[in-house]
mmCIF file of C-alpha atoms and ligand atoms in Angstrom:
data_model
loop_
_atom_site.group_PDB
_atom_site.id
_atom_site.type_symbol
_atom_site.label_atom_id
_atom_site.label_comp_id
_atom_site.label_asym_id
_atom_site.label_seq_id
_atom_site.Cartn_x
_atom_site.Cartn_y
_atom_site.Cartn_z
ATOM 1 C CA MET W 249 105.344 57.896 80.313
ATOM 2 C CA SER W 250 105.243 57.719 76.518
ATOM 3 C CA LEU W 251 107.648 59.778 74.483
ATOM 4 C CA GLN W 252 104.784 61.760 73.062
ATOM 5 C CA MET W 253 103.526 62.566 76.555
ATOM 6 C CA GLU W 254 106.998 63.734 77.500
ATOM 7 C CA ARG W 255 107.178 65.999 74.461
ATOM 8 C CA LEU W 256 103.735 67.389 75.264
ATOM 9 C CA ARG W 257 104.782 68.083 78.831
ATOM 10 C CA GLU W 258 107.869 69.926 77.623
ATOM 11 C CA LEU W 259 105.800 72.022 75.240
ATOM 12 C CA CYS W 260 103.330 72.863 78.030
ATOM 13 C CA ASP W 261 106.293 73.897 80.160
ATOM 14 C CA GLN W 262 107.663 76.160 77.455
ATOM 15 C CA LEU W 263 104.260 77.765 76.952
ATOM 16 C CA ARG W 264 103.680 78.001 80.709
ATOM 17 C CA LEU W 265 100.539 75.897 80.512
ATOM 18 C CA LEU W 266 100.765 74.720 84.094
ATOM 19 C CA ASN W 267 97.459 72.897 84.382
ATOM 20 C CA LEU W 268 97.406 71.018 81.108
ATOM 21 C CA PRO W 269 100.151 68.405 81.715
ATOM 22 C CA ASP W 270 98.198 66.767 84.543
ATOM 23 C CA GLN W 271 95.019 66.777 82.489
ATOM 24 C CA LEU W 272 96.475 65.415 79.267
ATOM 25 C CA ALA W 273 95.879 61.718 79.919
ATOM 26 C CA ASN W 274 92.289 62.286 81.101
ATOM 27 C CA LEU W 275 91.537 64.669 78.280
ATOM 28 C CA GLY W 276 92.850 62.189 75.721
ATOM 29 C CA GLN W 277 90.676 59.394 77.125
ATOM 30 C CA MET W 278 87.625 61.619 77.355
ATOM 31 C CA ALA W 279 88.086 62.854 73.783
ATOM 32 C CA ALA W 280 88.308 59.275 72.508
ATOM 33 C CA LYS W 281 85.245 58.180 74.519
ATOM 34 C CA LYS W 282 83.112 61.103 73.400
ATOM 35 C CA GLU W 283 84.577 61.034 69.897
ATOM 36 C CA LEU W 284 85.393 64.716 70.083
ATOM 37 C CA GLY W 285 86.604 66.492 66.968
ATOM 38 C CA TYR W 286 90.106 68.019 66.970
ATOM 39 C CA LEU W 287 88.844 71.555 67.489
ATOM 40 C CA GLU W 288 86.442 70.531 70.250
ATOM 41 C CA PHE W 289 89.263 68.747 72.018
ATOM 42 C CA LEU W 290 91.523 71.766 71.685
ATOM 43 C CA GLU W 291 88.794 74.051 73.017
ATOM 44 C CA GLN W 292 88.221 71.857 76.083
ATOM 45 C CA ALA W 293 91.921 71.624 76.790
ATOM 46 C CA LEU W 294 92.451 75.390 76.529
ATOM 47 C CA ARG W 295 89.292 76.197 78.498
ATOM 48 C CA GLY W 296 90.503 74.019 81.385
ATOM 49 C CA GLU W 297 93.870 75.786 81.287
ATOM 50 C CA ALA W 298 92.220 79.236 81.231
ATOM 51 C CA LEU W 299 89.981 78.375 84.205
ATOM 52 C CA ALA W 300 92.906 77.047 86.199
ATOM 53 C CA ARG W 301 94.835 80.242 85.425
ATOM 54 C CA VAL W 302 91.969 82.392 86.751
ATOM 55 C CA GLU W 303 91.897 80.300 89.937
ATOM 56 C CA ARG W 304 95.666 80.659 90.386
ATOM 57 C CA THR W 305 95.463 84.423 89.931
ATOM 58 C CA ARG W 306 92.658 84.631 92.477
ATOM 59 C CA ALA W 307 94.638 82.592 94.981
ATOM 60 C CA MET W 308 97.761 84.699 94.384
ATOM 61 C CA PHE W 309 95.866 87.989 94.753
ATOM 62 C CA THR W 310 94.264 86.721 97.961
ATOM 63 C CA ARG W 311 97.696 85.773 99.312
ATOM 64 C CA ILE W 312 99.382 89.072 98.488
ATOM 65 C CA ALA W 313 96.428 91.076 99.839
ATOM 66 C CA GLY W 314 97.520 90.067 103.351
ATOM 67 C CA PHE W 315 94.055 89.717 104.851
ATOM 68 C CA PRO W 316 94.256 88.731 108.539
ATOM 69 C CA ALA W 317 91.361 86.317 107.833
ATOM 70 C CA ILE W 318 88.985 85.754 104.965
ATOM 71 C CA LYS W 319 85.582 87.371 105.497
ATOM 72 C CA THR W 320 82.782 87.523 102.973
ATOM 73 C CA LEU W 321 79.661 89.585 102.461
ATOM 74 C CA ASP W 322 77.616 86.361 102.536
ATOM 75 C CA GLU W 323 78.833 85.673 106.080
ATOM 76 C CA PHE W 324 77.847 89.121 107.260
ATOM 77 C CA ASP W 325 74.744 89.003 109.440
ATOM 78 C CA PHE W 326 72.802 92.050 108.301
ATOM 79 C CA GLN W 327 69.973 91.127 110.617
ATOM 80 C CA PHE W 328 72.177 91.575 113.659
ATOM 81 C CA ALA W 329 73.866 94.611 112.141
ATOM 82 C CA SER W 330 70.693 96.595 111.619
ATOM 83 C CA GLY W 331 72.784 99.781 111.790
ATOM 84 C CA VAL W 332 74.580 98.878 108.561
ATOM 85 C CA PRO W 333 73.157 100.511 105.432
ATOM 86 C CA LYS W 334 72.646 97.211 103.570
ATOM 87 C CA PRO W 335 71.721 98.610 100.124
ATOM 88 C CA LEU W 336 74.848 100.784 100.125
ATOM 89 C CA VAL W 337 77.072 97.869 101.159
ATOM 90 C CA GLN W 338 75.510 95.652 98.492
ATOM 91 C CA GLU W 339 76.067 98.333 95.880
ATOM 92 C CA LEU W 340 79.713 98.596 96.987
ATOM 93 C CA GLY W 341 79.898 94.823 96.536
ATOM 94 C CA SER W 342 79.529 95.404 92.789
ATOM 95 C CA LEU W 343 83.033 96.946 92.995
ATOM 96 C CA ALA W 344 82.005 99.772 90.671
ATOM 97 C CA PHE W 345 83.733 102.113 93.141
ATOM 98 C CA VAL W 346 87.075 100.494 92.288
ATOM 99 C CA GLU W 347 86.488 100.982 88.569
ATOM 100 C CA ARG W 348 85.852 104.666 89.293
ATOM 101 C CA SER W 349 88.833 104.986 91.702
ATOM 102 C CA GLU W 350 86.479 106.057 94.487
ATOM 103 C CA ASN W 351 87.007 105.586 98.199
ATOM 104 C CA VAL W 352 84.999 103.924 100.946
ATOM 105 C CA VAL W 353 85.119 105.027 104.571
ATOM 106 C CA LEU W 354 83.584 102.712 107.168
ATOM 107 C CA LEU W 355 82.911 104.493 110.430
ATOM 108 C CA GLY W 356 81.617 103.017 113.666
ATOM 109 C CA ALA W 357 82.358 101.860 117.169
ATOM 110 C CA SER W 358 84.440 98.827 118.053
ATOM 111 C CA GLY W 359 83.153 95.426 116.924
ATOM 112 C CA VAL W 360 80.358 96.619 114.643
ATOM 113 C CA GLY W 361 81.878 94.908 111.593
ATOM 114 C CA LYS W 362 84.004 97.575 109.875
ATOM 115 C CA THR W 363 87.009 95.312 109.310
ATOM 116 C CA HIS W 364 84.756 92.427 108.290
ATOM 117 C CA LEU W 365 83.122 94.555 105.584
ATOM 118 C CA ALA W 366 86.455 96.027 104.459
ATOM 119 C CA ILE W 367 87.940 92.533 104.064
ATOM 120 C CA ALA W 368 84.787 91.233 102.389
ATOM 121 C CA LEU W 369 84.968 93.977 99.756
ATOM 122 C CA GLY W 370 88.702 93.448 99.377
ATOM 123 C CA TYR W 371 88.305 89.692 99.054
ATOM 124 C CA ARG W 372 85.628 90.154 96.417
ATOM 125 C CA ALA W 373 88.039 92.445 94.580
ATOM 126 C CA THR W 374 90.800 89.811 94.617
ATOM 127 C CA GLN W 375 88.341 87.276 93.191
ATOM 128 C CA ALA W 376 87.566 89.728 90.405
ATOM 129 C CA GLY W 377 91.273 89.996 89.562
ATOM 130 C CA ILE W 378 91.813 93.364 91.257
ATOM 131 C CA LYS W 379 95.164 93.742 92.961
ATOM 132 C CA THR W 380 94.386 94.578 96.577
ATOM 133 C CA ARG W 381 96.348 95.180 99.769
ATOM 134 C CA PHE W 382 95.127 95.160 103.354
ATOM 135 C CA ILE W 383 97.177 96.848 106.059
ATOM 136 C CA THR W 384 96.443 98.336 109.455
ATOM 137 C CA ALA W 385 97.194 102.020 109.933
ATOM 138 C CA ALA W 386 99.659 101.088 112.698
ATOM 139 C CA ASP W 387 101.613 98.689 110.439
ATOM 140 C CA LEU W 388 101.564 101.120 107.530
ATOM 141 C CA LEU W 389 102.910 103.956 109.644
ATOM 142 C CA MET W 390 105.556 101.780 111.257
ATOM 143 C CA THR W 391 106.796 100.659 107.833
ATOM 144 C CA LEU W 392 106.784 104.178 106.422
ATOM 145 C CA SER W 393 108.456 105.720 109.500
ATOM 146 C CA THR W 394 111.226 103.117 109.305
ATOM 147 C CA ALA W 395 111.626 103.774 105.585
ATOM 148 C CA LEU W 396 111.798 107.521 106.238
ATOM 149 C CA ARG W 397 114.655 106.994 108.690
ATOM 150 C CA GLN W 398 116.448 104.762 106.220
ATOM 151 C CA ASN W 399 115.969 107.239 103.370
ATOM 152 C CA THR W 400 113.860 104.755 101.448
ATOM 153 C CA LEU W 401 110.440 106.381 101.763
ATOM 154 C CA GLU W 402 109.901 106.697 98.011
ATOM 155 C CA GLU W 403 110.594 102.979 97.519
ATOM 156 C CA ALA W 404 108.326 102.024 100.424
ATOM 157 C CA ILE W 405 105.492 104.129 99.022
ATOM 158 C CA LYS W 406 106.037 102.606 95.596
ATOM 159 C CA ARG W 407 105.934 99.145 97.113
ATOM 160 C CA ILE W 408 102.953 99.520 99.417
ATOM 161 C CA VAL W 409 100.835 102.303 98.049
ATOM 162 C CA ARG W 410 101.183 102.377 94.291
ATOM 163 C CA PRO W 411 100.881 98.848 92.876
ATOM 164 C CA TYR W 412 97.401 98.166 94.207
ATOM 165 C CA ARG W 413 94.125 99.200 92.638
ATOM 166 C CA LEU W 414 92.516 98.828 96.043
ATOM 167 C CA LEU W 415 94.306 99.698 99.264
ATOM 168 C CA ILE W 416 92.589 98.985 102.595
ATOM 169 C CA ILE W 417 93.822 100.843 105.646
ATOM 170 C CA ASP W 418 92.242 99.446 108.793
ATOM 171 C CA GLU W 419 91.874 101.078 112.205
ATOM 172 C CA VAL W 420 92.671 104.711 111.491
ATOM 173 C CA GLY W 421 92.254 106.607 114.725
ATOM 174 C CA TYR W 422 92.927 103.929 117.313
ATOM 175 C CA LEU W 423 96.349 105.386 118.048
ATOM 176 C CA PRO W 424 97.010 109.111 117.967
ATOM 177 C CA MET W 425 99.730 110.041 115.468
ATOM 178 C CA ASN W 426 102.657 112.345 115.911
ATOM 179 C CA ARG W 427 103.303 115.010 113.281
ATOM 180 C CA GLU W 428 105.621 112.777 111.254
ATOM 181 C CA GLN W 429 103.095 109.927 111.155
ATOM 182 C CA ALA W 430 100.247 112.299 110.284
ATOM 183 C CA ASN W 431 102.356 113.644 107.411
ATOM 184 C CA LEU W 432 103.088 110.138 106.190
ATOM 185 C CA LEU W 433 99.434 109.158 106.144
ATOM 186 C CA PHE W 434 98.644 112.400 104.357
ATOM 187 C CA GLN W 435 101.191 111.468 101.677
ATOM 188 C CA VAL W 436 99.582 108.058 101.232
ATOM 189 C CA ILE W 437 96.112 109.564 100.780
ATOM 190 C CA ALA W 438 97.470 112.257 98.456
ATOM 191 C CA LYS W 439 99.318 109.686 96.320
ATOM 192 C CA ARG W 440 96.176 107.588 95.948
ATOM 193 C CA TYR W 441 93.948 110.554 95.166
ATOM 194 C CA GLU W 442 92.053 109.887 91.931
ATOM 195 C CA VAL W 443 94.470 107.140 90.842
ATOM 196 C CA GLY W 444 93.307 104.212 92.972
ATOM 197 C CA SER W 445 90.668 103.261 95.513
ATOM 198 C CA LEU W 446 91.041 103.293 99.249
ATOM 199 C CA ILE W 447 88.939 101.663 101.936
ATOM 200 C CA LEU W 448 89.498 103.175 105.350
ATOM 201 C CA THR W 449 87.978 102.042 108.619
ATOM 202 C CA SER W 450 87.837 104.224 111.700
ATOM 203 C CA ASN W 451 86.193 104.242 115.088
ATOM 204 C CA LEU W 452 86.234 108.044 115.122
ATOM 205 C CA PRO W 453 83.726 110.423 113.546
ATOM 206 C CA PHE W 454 85.392 112.918 111.174
ATOM 207 C CA GLY W 455 84.971 115.688 113.754
ATOM 208 C CA GLN W 456 87.564 113.949 115.935
ATOM 209 C CA TRP W 457 90.133 113.178 113.261
ATOM 210 C CA GLU W 458 92.086 116.342 113.937
ATOM 211 C CA GLN W 459 92.974 115.056 117.416
ATOM 212 C CA THR W 460 94.334 111.867 115.897
ATOM 213 C CA PHE W 461 96.295 113.723 113.226
ATOM 214 C CA ALA W 462 98.624 115.496 115.654
ATOM 215 C CA ASP W 463 96.085 118.309 116.194
ATOM 216 C CA ASP W 464 97.045 119.667 112.781
ATOM 217 C CA ALA W 465 93.904 121.342 111.456
ATOM 218 C CA ASN W 466 95.334 122.167 108.006
ATOM 219 C CA LEU W 467 96.701 118.703 107.382
ATOM 220 C CA THR W 468 93.463 117.064 108.558
ATOM 221 C CA ALA W 469 91.383 119.339 106.336
ATOM 222 C CA GLY W 470 93.613 118.570 103.313
ATOM 223 C CA LEU W 471 93.499 114.857 104.030
ATOM 224 C CA LEU W 472 89.724 114.739 104.443
ATOM 225 C CA ASP W 473 89.277 116.884 101.348
ATOM 226 C CA ARG W 474 91.144 114.360 99.197
ATOM 227 C CA LEU W 475 89.741 111.300 100.932
ATOM 228 C CA LEU W 476 86.122 112.404 100.734
ATOM 229 C CA HIS W 477 86.094 114.072 97.310
ATOM 230 C CA HIS W 478 84.966 110.817 95.647
ATOM 231 C CA ALA W 479 83.958 108.689 98.608
ATOM 232 C CA HIS W 480 81.155 106.551 99.948
ATOM 233 C CA VAL W 481 80.863 107.016 103.683
ATOM 234 C CA VAL W 482 79.291 104.050 105.459
ATOM 235 C CA PRO W 483 78.225 104.984 108.986
ATOM 236 C CA ILE W 484 77.680 101.904 111.118
ATOM 237 C CA SER W 485 75.741 102.070 114.341
ATOM 238 C CA GLY W 486 74.776 99.274 116.694
ATOM 239 C CA ASP W 487 76.248 96.854 119.168
ATOM 240 C CA SER W 488 79.543 95.017 119.037
ATOM 241 C CA TYR W 489 79.242 91.616 117.382
ATOM 242 C CA ARG W 490 82.055 90.394 119.602
ATOM 243 C CA LEU W 491 79.817 90.827 122.648
ATOM 244 C CA LYS W 492 76.744 89.320 121.018
ATOM 245 C CA ASP W 493 76.946 85.947 122.729
ATOM 246 C CA LYS W 494 77.891 87.475 126.074
ATOM 247 C CA ARG W 495 74.855 89.737 125.807
ATOM 248 C CA ARG W 496 72.686 86.740 125.008
ATOM 249 C CA ALA W 497 74.031 85.054 128.105
ATOM 250 C CA GLY W 498 73.188 88.209 130.055
ATOM 251 C CA VAL W 499 76.809 88.971 130.981
ATOM 252 C CA ILE W 500 76.610 92.448 129.487
ATOM 253 C CA ALA W 501 73.507 94.578 129.362
ATOM 254 C CA ALA W 502 72.737 95.314 125.735
ATOM 255 C CA SER W 503 72.204 98.921 124.784
ATOM 256 C CA SER W 504 68.711 97.896 123.713
ATOM 257 C CA ASN W 505 68.109 96.690 127.272
ATOM 258 C CA ALA W 506 69.321 100.012 128.572
ATOM 259 C CA LEU W 507 66.998 101.763 126.143
ATOM 260 C CA LEU W 508 64.075 99.611 127.261
ATOM 261 C CA LYS W 509 64.855 100.417 130.892
ATOM 262 C CA ARG W 510 64.937 104.149 130.099
ATOM 263 C CA LYS W 511 61.602 103.874 128.265
ATOM 264 C CA ARG W 512 60.098 101.888 131.141
ATOM 265 C CA SER W 513 61.178 104.430 133.759
ATOM 266 C CA HIS W 514 59.799 107.217 131.533
ATOM 267 C CA LEU W 515 56.444 105.388 131.396
ATOM 268 C CA ASP W 516 56.533 104.854 135.170
ATOM 269 C CA THR W 517 57.061 108.587 135.716
ATOM 270 C CA GLN W 518 54.192 109.376 133.346
ATOM 271 C CA GLU W 519 51.947 106.949 135.239
ATOM 272 C CA GLU W 520 52.968 108.430 138.599
ATOM 273 C CA GLN W 521 52.241 111.939 137.309
ATOM 274 C CA ALA W 522 48.845 110.826 135.963
ATOM 275 C CA ALA W 523 47.895 109.142 139.283
HETATM 276 N N1 LIG J 63 77.206 91.596 111.318
HETATM 277 C C1 LIG J 63 78.148 90.674 111.461
HETATM 278 N N2 LIG J 63 77.957 89.419 110.980
HETATM 279 C C2 LIG J 63 78.889 88.455 111.166
HETATM 280 N N3 LIG J 63 80.065 88.653 111.805
HETATM 281 C C3 LIG J 63 80.304 89.882 112.291
HETATM 282 C C4 LIG J 63 79.387 90.956 112.126
HETATM 283 N N4 LIG J 63 79.917 92.056 112.685
HETATM 284 C C5 LIG J 63 81.112 91.700 113.157
HETATM 285 N N5 LIG J 63 81.355 90.399 112.931
HETATM 286 C C6 LIG J 63 82.519 89.621 113.385
HETATM 287 O O1 LIG J 63 82.880 90.137 114.671
HETATM 288 C C7 LIG J 63 84.290 90.268 114.798
HETATM 289 C C8 LIG J 63 84.657 91.727 115.018
HETATM 290 O O2 LIG J 63 84.252 92.482 113.869
HETATM 291 P P1 LIG J 63 85.211 93.554 113.165
HETATM 292 O O3 LIG J 63 86.647 93.258 113.460
HETATM 293 O O4 LIG J 63 84.804 93.662 111.751
HETATM 294 O O5 LIG J 63 84.767 94.859 113.946
HETATM 295 P P2 LIG J 63 85.337 96.323 113.839
HETATM 296 O O6 LIG J 63 84.166 97.224 113.705
HETATM 297 O O7 LIG J 63 86.384 96.406 112.790
HETATM 298 O O8 LIG J 63 85.963 96.514 115.276
HETATM 299 P P3 LIG J 63 87.300 97.259 115.747
HETATM 300 O O9 LIG J 63 87.052 98.730 115.528
HETATM 301 O O10 LIG J 63 87.398 96.923 117.211
HETATM 302 O O11 LIG J 63 88.439 96.723 114.926
HETATM 303 C C9 LIG J 63 84.868 89.698 113.508
HETATM 304 O O12 LIG J 63 85.163 88.338 113.721
HETATM 305 C C10 LIG J 63 83.733 89.828 112.501
HETATM 306 O O13 LIG J 63 83.800 88.829 111.484
#
């Protein structure tokens, strides 16, 4: 390596230009071939560095978000999920709700795509440079309960709840909470209220949340009040995507089959009555 190259590498290091050193040789050759002016060359070099920095930030945000898998809106089969309000989901995909610190609540039965959509919105946020964190309600409550016992609840909340512009809490309602856990989740929602966005997924309609939150009517009302004040509720109906292929293979009777059967028997009765 020439002495000049070494000096350039050192300067890049000092200025934290991580991408440029590897590009220097190519850039130099390209500039000579295309007879670029000094300023044009500088612009190309800095543009490459800026793009690489954006990519690194995206990758870092995706990593720290802790998604269990990457899911995208493009992969979501809206045709299968006819119970998903597509225009609303597409509007949420603009991420304007994050800019406005609003919440999103995805409600529906198991397997209808709640987590997929929550991750897809979260992933899109990370790609837009929005610091995001995904956590299941069970993991969140376990971490906070442990912190409470160790007298470090404030730190845990600061670490998990505060630094993120978008916090995704998955699977609220699968496990009933005791009073302590219900209180902890209330604190999380209260701390986020109007300062950052939340996406929550739940298999339970709001009418049943009280049972999950230790049968505490006041706490549930206060929690829902804060959660829903600026929220987009996305009700999802339909069949489980997980069982799609099994249904196709006829292993499980689809609800549409059941519906057809009911309709058929209704028609049969009508025919019998008419005869
Ligand atoms: N409409 C869809 N298009 C493509 N993949 C889908 C769709 N719906 C669900 N899936 C896939 O099916 C699997 C289960 O979906 P997901 O975990 O999002 O369901 P869920 O509603 O969160 O269920 P649960 O309440 O049991 O956690 C995932 O792999 C997800 O990517």
